[in-house]
Coordinates of C-alpha atoms in Angstrom, one line a residue:
Chain Y
X1 CA -21.9 -27.7 -70.5
X2 CA -18.7 -29.8 -69.8
X3 CA -16.5 -27.2 -71.3
X4 CA -18.2 -24.5 -69.2
X5 CA -17.6 -26.5 -66.0
X6 CA -14.0 -27.0 -67.0
X7 CA -13.3 -23.3 -67.9
X8 CA -15.0 -22.0 -64.8
X9 CA -12.9 -24.3 -62.6
X10 CA -9.7 -23.0 -64.2
X11 CA -10.9 -19.4 -64.0
X12 CA -11.8 -19.6 -60.3
X13 CA -8.5 -21.3 -59.4
X14 CA -6.6 -18.7 -61.4
X15 CA -8.5 -16.0 -59.4
X16 CA -7.3 -17.8 -56.2
X17 CA -3.7 -17.2 -57.5
X18 CA -4.4 -13.5 -58.2
X19 CA -5.8 -13.1 -54.7
X20 CA -2.8 -15.0 -53.3
X21 CA -4.9 -17.7 -51.7
X22 CA -2.9 -20.6 -50.0
X23 CA -1.8 -23.3 -52.4
X24 CA -3.8 -26.1 -50.9
X25 CA -7.0 -24.2 -51.1
X26 CA -6.7 -23.3 -54.8
X27 CA -8.6 -26.4 -56.0
X28 CA -11.4 -25.7 -53.5
X29 CA -11.8 -22.3 -55.1
X30 CA -12.0 -24.0 -58.4
X31 CA -14.6 -26.4 -57.2
X32 CA -16.8 -23.6 -55.8
X33 CA -16.4 -21.5 -58.9
X34 CA -17.3 -24.4 -61.1
X35 CA -20.4 -25.3 -59.0
X36 CA -21.6 -21.7 -58.9
X37 CA -21.2 -21.2 -62.6
X38 CA -22.7 -24.6 -63.4
X39 CA -25.8 -23.7 -61.4
X40 CA -26.1 -20.3 -63.1
X41 CA -25.5 -21.7 -66.6
X42 CA -28.0 -24.5 -66.2
X43 CA -30.7 -22.2 -64.9
X44 CA -30.1 -19.5 -67.3
X45 CA -29.5 -21.4 -70.6
X46 CA -31.4 -24.7 -70.0
X47 CA -34.3 -23.7 -67.7
X48 CA -34.5 -20.2 -69.3
X49 CA -34.9 -18.7 -65.9
X50 CA -34.7 -14.9 -65.6
X51 CA -31.1 -13.8 -65.3
X52 CA -31.7 -12.2 -61.9
X53 CA -33.2 -15.3 -60.5
X54 CA -30.4 -17.5 -61.9
X55 CA -27.7 -15.1 -60.4
X56 CA -29.5 -15.1 -57.1
X57 CA -29.7 -18.9 -56.8
X58 CA -26.1 -19.3 -58.0
X59 CA -24.7 -16.8 -55.5
X60 CA -26.8 -18.4 -52.7
X61 CA -25.3 -21.8 -53.6
X62 CA -21.8 -20.4 -53.6
X63 CA -22.2 -18.8 -50.2
X64 CA -23.7 -22.0 -48.6
X65 CA -20.9 -24.2 -50.0
X66 CA -18.2 -21.7 -49.0
X67 CA -19.6 -21.6 -45.4
X68 CA -19.5 -25.4 -45.4
X69 CA -15.9 -25.4 -46.6
X70 CA -14.9 -22.7 -44.2
X71 CA -16.2 -24.8 -41.2
X72 CA -14.7 -28.0 -42.6
X73 CA -11.2 -26.7 -43.3
X74 CA -11.2 -24.1 -40.5
X75 CA -10.2 -21.2 -42.9
X76 CA -11.9 -17.9 -43.4
X77 CA -14.9 -18.1 -45.7
X78 CA -13.8 -15.2 -47.8
X79 CA -11.2 -17.3 -49.6
X80 CA -13.8 -19.5 -51.1
X81 CA -16.7 -17.1 -51.8
X82 CA -14.7 -14.5 -53.6
X83 CA -13.4 -16.8 -56.4
X84 CA -16.9 -18.2 -56.8
X85 CA -18.7 -14.8 -57.0
X86 CA -16.4 -13.3 -59.7
X87 CA -17.9 -15.1 -62.8
X88 CA -21.4 -13.9 -61.8
X89 CA -20.4 -10.2 -61.8
X90 CA -22.3 -8.7 -64.8
X91 CA -19.1 -7.8 -66.6
X92 CA -20.6 -8.2 -70.1
X93 CA -23.7 -6.1 -69.4
X94 CA -21.7 -3.3 -67.8
X95 CA -19.4 -3.3 -70.7
X96 CA -22.4 -3.0 -73.0
X97 CA -23.8 -0.2 -70.9
X98 CA -20.4 1.6 -71.0
X99 CA -20.2 1.2 -74.7
X100 CA -23.7 2.7 -75.3
X101 CA -22.7 5.6 -73.1
X102 CA -19.7 6.2 -75.4
X103 CA -21.9 6.0 -78.4
X104 CA -24.2 8.6 -77.0
X105 CA -27.1 6.2 -76.8
X106 CA -28.2 7.2 -73.3
X107 CA -31.6 5.5 -73.4
X108 CA -30.1 2.0 -74.0
X109 CA -27.2 2.8 -71.7
X110 CA -29.4 3.6 -68.7
X111 CA -31.6 0.5 -69.3
X112 CA -28.5 -1.7 -69.3
X113 CA -27.0 0.1 -66.2
X114 CA -30.3 -0.5 -64.3
X115 CA -30.1 -4.2 -65.2
X116 CA -26.5 -4.3 -64.0
X117 CA -27.6 -2.8 -60.7
X118 CA -30.4 -5.4 -60.3
X119 CA -28.0 -8.2 -61.0
X120 CA -25.5 -6.9 -58.4
X121 CA -28.3 -6.7 -56.0
X122 CA -29.2 -10.3 -56.7
X123 CA -25.7 -11.4 -55.9
X124 CA -25.8 -9.5 -52.7
X125 CA -29.1 -10.9 -51.7
X126 CA -27.9 -14.4 -52.4
X127 CA -25.0 -13.9 -50.0
X128 CA -27.4 -12.3 -47.5
X129 CA -29.8 -15.2 -47.5
X130 CA -27.1 -17.8 -47.0
X131 CA -25.8 -15.8 -44.1
X132 CA -29.3 -15.7 -42.6
X133 CA -29.6 -19.4 -42.9
X134 CA -26.2 -19.9 -41.4
X135 CA -27.1 -17.8 -38.3
X136 CA -30.5 -19.5 -37.9
X137 CA -28.7 -22.9 -37.9
X138 CA -26.1 -21.7 -35.5
X139 CA -28.7 -20.3 -33.1
X140 CA -30.8 -23.5 -33.1
X141 CA -27.7 -25.7 -32.4
X142 CA -26.7 -23.4 -29.5
X143 CA -30.2 -23.7 -28.1
X144 CA -30.3 -27.4 -28.5
X145 CA -26.9 -27.6 -26.8
X146 CA -28.1 -25.5 -23.9
X147 CA -31.2 -27.7 -23.5
X148 CA -29.2 -30.8 -23.5
X149 CA -26.8 -29.4 -20.9
X150 CA -29.8 -28.3 -18.9
X151 CA -29.3 -24.6 -18.2
Chain R
X1 CA 0.9 -3.7 -10.6
X2 CA 3.6 -2.7 -13.0
X3 CA 3.8 -6.1 -14.4
X4 CA 0.1 -6.1 -15.0
X5 CA 0.2 -2.8 -16.9
X6 CA 3.0 -4.0 -19.2
X7 CA 1.0 -7.1 -19.9
X8 CA -1.9 -4.9 -21.0
X9 CA 0.4 -3.1 -23.3
X10 CA 1.7 -6.3 -24.8
X11 CA -1.8 -7.6 -25.4
X12 CA -2.9 -4.4 -27.1
X13 CA 0.2 -4.6 -29.3
X14 CA -0.6 -8.2 -30.3
X15 CA -4.2 -7.4 -31.1
X16 CA -3.4 -4.3 -33.1
X17 CA -0.7 -6.1 -35.1
X18 CA -3.1 -8.9 -35.9
X19 CA -5.8 -6.5 -36.8
X20 CA -3.5 -4.4 -39.0
X21 CA -2.3 -7.4 -41.0
X22 CA -5.8 -8.7 -41.6
X23 CA -7.1 -5.3 -42.6
X24 CA -4.2 -4.7 -45.0
X25 CA -4.7 -8.1 -46.7
X26 CA -8.4 -7.6 -47.4
X27 CA -10.3 -9.3 -44.6
X28 CA -13.8 -8.1 -43.8
X29 CA -14.0 -5.3 -41.2
X30 CA -16.3 -7.2 -38.9
X31 CA -14.0 -10.2 -38.9
X32 CA -11.0 -7.9 -37.9
X33 CA -13.0 -6.5 -34.9
X34 CA -14.2 -9.9 -33.9
X35 CA -10.7 -11.4 -34.0
X36 CA -9.1 -8.6 -32.0
X37 CA -11.8 -8.9 -29.3
X38 CA -11.5 -12.6 -29.1
X39 CA -7.8 -12.4 -28.7
X40 CA -8.0 -9.9 -26.0
X41 CA -10.6 -12.0 -24.2
X42 CA -8.4 -15.0 -24.4
X43 CA -5.7 -13.1 -22.6
X44 CA -8.1 -12.2 -19.8
X45 CA -9.1 -8.7 -21.0
X46 CA -12.8 -9.4 -21.1
X47 CA -14.1 -5.9 -22.0
X48 CA -12.3 -4.6 -25.0
X49 CA -13.5 -2.2 -27.7
X50 CA -12.2 -2.2 -31.2
X51 CA -13.3 0.2 -33.9
X52 CA -12.2 -0.7 -37.3
X53 CA -12.5 1.2 -40.5
X54 CA -11.0 0.4 -43.9
X55 CA -8.4 3.1 -43.2
X56 CA -7.6 2.6 -39.5
X57 CA -8.1 0.8 -36.2
X58 CA -8.8 2.2 -32.8
X59 CA -8.4 -0.3 -29.9
X60 CA -8.9 0.1 -26.2
X61 CA -9.3 -2.2 -23.2
X62 CA -11.9 -1.2 -20.8
X63 CA -10.8 0.7 -17.7
X64 CA -7.1 0.5 -18.7
X65 CA -5.0 3.4 -19.7
X66 CA -3.8 3.2 -23.2
X67 CA -6.0 3.5 -26.3
X68 CA -4.1 3.0 -29.4
X69 CA -4.6 4.0 -33.0
X70 CA -3.2 2.4 -36.1
X71 CA -3.4 3.9 -39.5
X72 CA -3.6 1.6 -42.5
X73 CA -2.7 3.2 -45.7
X74 CA -1.9 0.3 -48.1
X75 CA -4.5 -2.2 -48.8
X76 CA -3.9 -5.2 -51.0
X77 CA -5.3 -8.7 -51.4
X78 CA -3.3 -11.4 -49.8
X79 CA -5.7 -14.2 -48.6
X80 CA -2.9 -16.4 -47.4
X81 CA -1.9 -13.9 -44.7
X82 CA -5.5 -13.7 -43.6
X83 CA -5.5 -17.4 -43.2
X84 CA -2.3 -17.4 -41.2
X85 CA -3.5 -14.7 -38.8
X86 CA -6.7 -16.6 -38.4
X87 CA -4.9 -19.8 -37.4
X88 CA -2.7 -17.9 -34.9
X89 CA -5.8 -16.3 -33.4
X90 CA -7.3 -19.8 -33.1
X91 CA -4.2 -20.9 -31.2
X92 CA -4.5 -17.9 -28.9
X93 CA -8.1 -18.5 -28.1
X94 CA -7.3 -22.2 -27.5
X95 CA -4.7 -20.9 -25.0
X96 CA -1.8 -22.7 -26.5
X97 CA 0.6 -19.8 -27.1
X98 CA 1.7 -16.9 -24.9
X99 CA 1.6 -13.2 -25.7
X100 CA 5.3 -13.0 -26.7
X101 CA 5.1 -16.1 -28.9
X102 CA 2.0 -14.7 -30.6
X103 CA 3.7 -11.4 -31.2
X104 CA 6.7 -13.0 -32.8
X105 CA 4.6 -15.2 -35.0
X106 CA 2.5 -12.3 -36.1
X107 CA 5.6 -10.2 -36.8
X108 CA 7.0 -13.1 -39.0
X109 CA 3.7 -13.2 -40.9
X110 CA 3.8 -9.4 -41.3
X111 CA 7.3 -9.2 -42.7
X112 CA 7.2 -12.2 -44.9
X113 CA 6.3 -11.5 -48.5
X114 CA 4.8 -14.7 -49.8
X115 CA 3.0 -13.5 -52.9
X116 CA 3.0 -15.6 -56.0
X117 CA 5.6 -14.3 -58.4
X118 CA 4.5 -11.7 -60.9
X119 CA 4.7 -14.0 -63.9
X120 CA 2.6 -16.7 -62.2
X121 CA 0.0 -14.1 -61.4
X122 CA 0.1 -12.8 -64.9
X123 CA -0.2 -16.3 -66.4
X124 CA -3.1 -17.0 -64.1
X125 CA -4.8 -13.7 -65.2
X126 CA -4.2 -14.5 -68.8
X127 CA -5.5 -18.0 -68.7
X128 CA -8.5 -16.9 -66.7
X129 CA -9.2 -14.2 -69.3
X130 CA -9.4 -17.0 -71.9
X131 CA -11.6 -19.1 -69.7
X132 CA -14.0 -16.2 -69.1
X133 CA -14.2 -15.7 -72.9
X134 CA -15.5 -19.2 -73.2
X135 CA -17.8 -18.8 -70.3
X136 CA -19.4 -15.8 -71.8
X137 CA -20.2 -17.6 -75.0
X138 CA -17.2 -16.6 -77.0
X139 CA -15.6 -18.8 -79.7
X140 CA -12.6 -20.9 -79.1
X141 CA -10.7 -19.2 -82.0
X142 CA -10.8 -16.0 -79.9
X143 CA -9.3 -17.8 -76.9
X144 CA -5.7 -16.8 -77.8
X145 CA -6.5 -13.1 -78.3
X146 CA -8.2 -12.9 -74.9
X147 CA -5.2 -14.6 -73.3
X148 CA -2.9 -12.0 -74.9
X149 CA -5.0 -9.0 -74.1
X150 CA -5.7 -10.1 -70.5
X151 CA -2.1 -10.9 -69.9
X152 CA -0.8 -7.6 -71.2
X153 CA -3.5 -5.8 -69.3
X154 CA -2.6 -7.5 -66.1
X155 CA 1.2 -6.8 -66.6
X156 CA 0.2 -3.1 -67.0
X157 CA -1.9 -3.3 -63.9
X158 CA 0.9 -4.8 -61.8
X159 CA 3.5 -2.4 -63.1
X160 CA 1.3 0.7 -62.7
X161 CA 0.2 -0.1 -59.2
X162 CA 3.9 -0.5 -58.2
X163 CA 4.9 2.7 -60.0
X164 CA 2.2 5.0 -58.8
X165 CA 0.5 5.5 -55.5
X166 CA -2.7 6.6 -57.2
X167 CA -5.6 4.3 -56.5
X168 CA -7.6 4.0 -59.6
X169 CA -5.1 4.9 -62.3
X170 CA -3.7 1.4 -62.5
X171 CA -7.1 -0.1 -63.3
X172 CA -7.8 2.7 -65.8
X173 CA -4.5 2.2 -67.7
X174 CA -4.8 -1.6 -67.6
X175 CA -8.3 -1.4 -69.1
X176 CA -7.1 1.1 -71.7
X177 CA -4.3 -1.3 -72.7
X178 CA -6.7 -4.2 -72.9
X179 CA -9.0 -2.1 -75.1
X180 CA -6.2 -1.1 -77.5
X181 CA -4.7 -4.6 -77.8
X182 CA -8.1 -6.2 -78.5
X183 CA -8.9 -3.6 -81.1
X184 CA -5.5 -4.2 -82.7
X185 CA -5.9 -8.0 -82.7
X186 CA -9.3 -7.7 -84.3
X187 CA -7.9 -5.3 -86.8
X188 CA -5.1 -7.7 -87.7
X189 CA -7.6 -10.5 -88.0
X190 CA -6.5 -12.7 -85.1
X191 CA -9.7 -12.0 -83.1
X192 CA -13.3 -12.0 -84.2
X193 CA -15.7 -10.8 -81.6
X194 CA -14.2 -7.6 -80.1
X195 CA -16.9 -7.4 -77.3
X196 CA -16.3 -10.9 -76.0
X197 CA -12.5 -10.5 -76.0
X198 CA -12.7 -7.2 -74.1
X199 CA -15.2 -8.6 -71.5
X200 CA -13.1 -11.7 -70.9
X201 CA -9.8 -9.9 -70.5
X202 CA -11.2 -7.3 -68.2
X203 CA -12.5 -9.8 -65.7
X204 CA -9.3 -10.2 -63.7
X205 CA -9.5 -6.5 -62.8
X206 CA -13.0 -6.7 -61.5
X207 CA -13.2 -5.7 -57.8
X208 CA -14.8 -8.9 -56.6
X209 CA -13.3 -9.0 -53.2
X210 CA -14.5 -5.5 -52.4
X211 CA -18.0 -6.3 -53.5
X212 CA -18.3 -9.4 -51.3
X213 CA -16.7 -7.6 -48.4
X214 CA -19.0 -4.7 -48.7
X215 CA -22.0 -6.9 -48.5
X216 CA -20.7 -8.9 -45.6
X217 CA -19.8 -5.8 -43.7
X218 CA -23.3 -4.4 -44.3
X219 CA -24.8 -7.6 -42.8
X220 CA -22.7 -7.3 -39.7
X221 CA -23.9 -3.7 -39.3
X222 CA -20.7 -1.9 -40.2
X223 CA -22.4 0.8 -42.3
X224 CA -19.3 3.0 -42.7
X225 CA -17.1 0.2 -43.9
X226 CA -19.8 -1.0 -46.3
X227 CA -20.3 2.4 -47.8
X228 CA -16.6 3.2 -48.2
X229 CA -15.8 -0.3 -49.7
X230 CA -18.8 0.0 -51.9
X231 CA -17.6 3.3 -53.1
X232 CA -14.2 1.9 -53.8
X233 CA -15.6 -1.0 -55.7
X234 CA -17.8 1.4 -57.7
X235 CA -15.0 3.7 -58.5
X236 CA -12.7 0.8 -59.6
X237 CA -15.5 -0.5 -61.9
X238 CA -15.9 3.1 -63.2
X239 CA -12.1 3.4 -63.8
X240 CA -12.2 0.1 -65.8
X241 CA -15.2 1.3 -67.8
X242 CA -13.6 4.6 -68.5
X243 CA -10.4 3.0 -69.7
X244 CA -12.3 0.8 -72.1
X245 CA -14.5 3.6 -73.2
X246 CA -11.5 5.7 -74.1
X247 CA -10.0 2.9 -76.1
X248 CA -13.3 2.4 -78.0
X249 CA -13.6 6.1 -78.4
X250 CA -10.4 6.2 -80.4
X251 CA -11.7 3.4 -82.7
X252 CA -15.0 5.0 -83.5

């Protein structure tokens, strides 16, 4: 588990370099990548949760923390979320699917491709849910502010 | 009256420049629109309309004469520029810099090339390939092979995207190189699990930014941007897959 956290930290920070993120935000990318991957790894390998569920929760966590960081450091959220999302992308499965296609095993290949599609959907839904929560929180704070001001 | 009109022109120029930089560097479409309208509002142009697509920006200020169009042909990923434009736009909305100052600062950001050097990027890609190998349950003895394959693949990607203006060929050739190198390494005996090595080394090419942007644009209601970015992401992934498939096809 520890080596997973460490490698995911390095990988996410390296992705920050590839996307040319500012130097001072590289370690934050690393932290987010490491948290996201840690959540995924724990749920998938230790709790034996379905891979789609694990991906969903991990991407949700990444989006929430990125929003928090974006507010805190006053930088666009995209810097943080991108590096965190990358490890969750089902690279291995889509590779397997591609390989089965090449080997003319279309039944297996379409099954794997459908799974890839579901996992990508889970990543997207995790991001969506975090955004929804963000908007709800924002709305309620604005309303509270208006009530306090009294108009 | 004349002075007023020239001010409108200046504001439009500033907004368009900011929008162009953000769009070229991989910001979300809705964020570009939002930033441009906020900037215009901060300069007293309350009703502005901006229409941003991944390939161009149309911007107009309500009731005023000029409507301008900017075409964006090159798109790359440069998050530090996005951050800088973001901080300039914060200053503008806070009212602390004038139109001319903003224009000069934006121009400086636009012209400056502050990418990490190629070898740093390549090293980062190589190391991240190795790390991804471990994350995907590979063995430590394959670490070095993944670093090699990922590094050479990324060099090929950088070189090809500079050499050719074709969009998906760079990814395709990089994936092909990765496939060939991994096959060779396994053949020589340096690597063990060919699958894990290839998966790990391909990860730096994955269009992660496009995927997240497409989703966020969809949420903001920009259906056209979402679809076109989604298509770009899908085609990039397909190019990578095809490159790998070709390499494996040679081996079988």
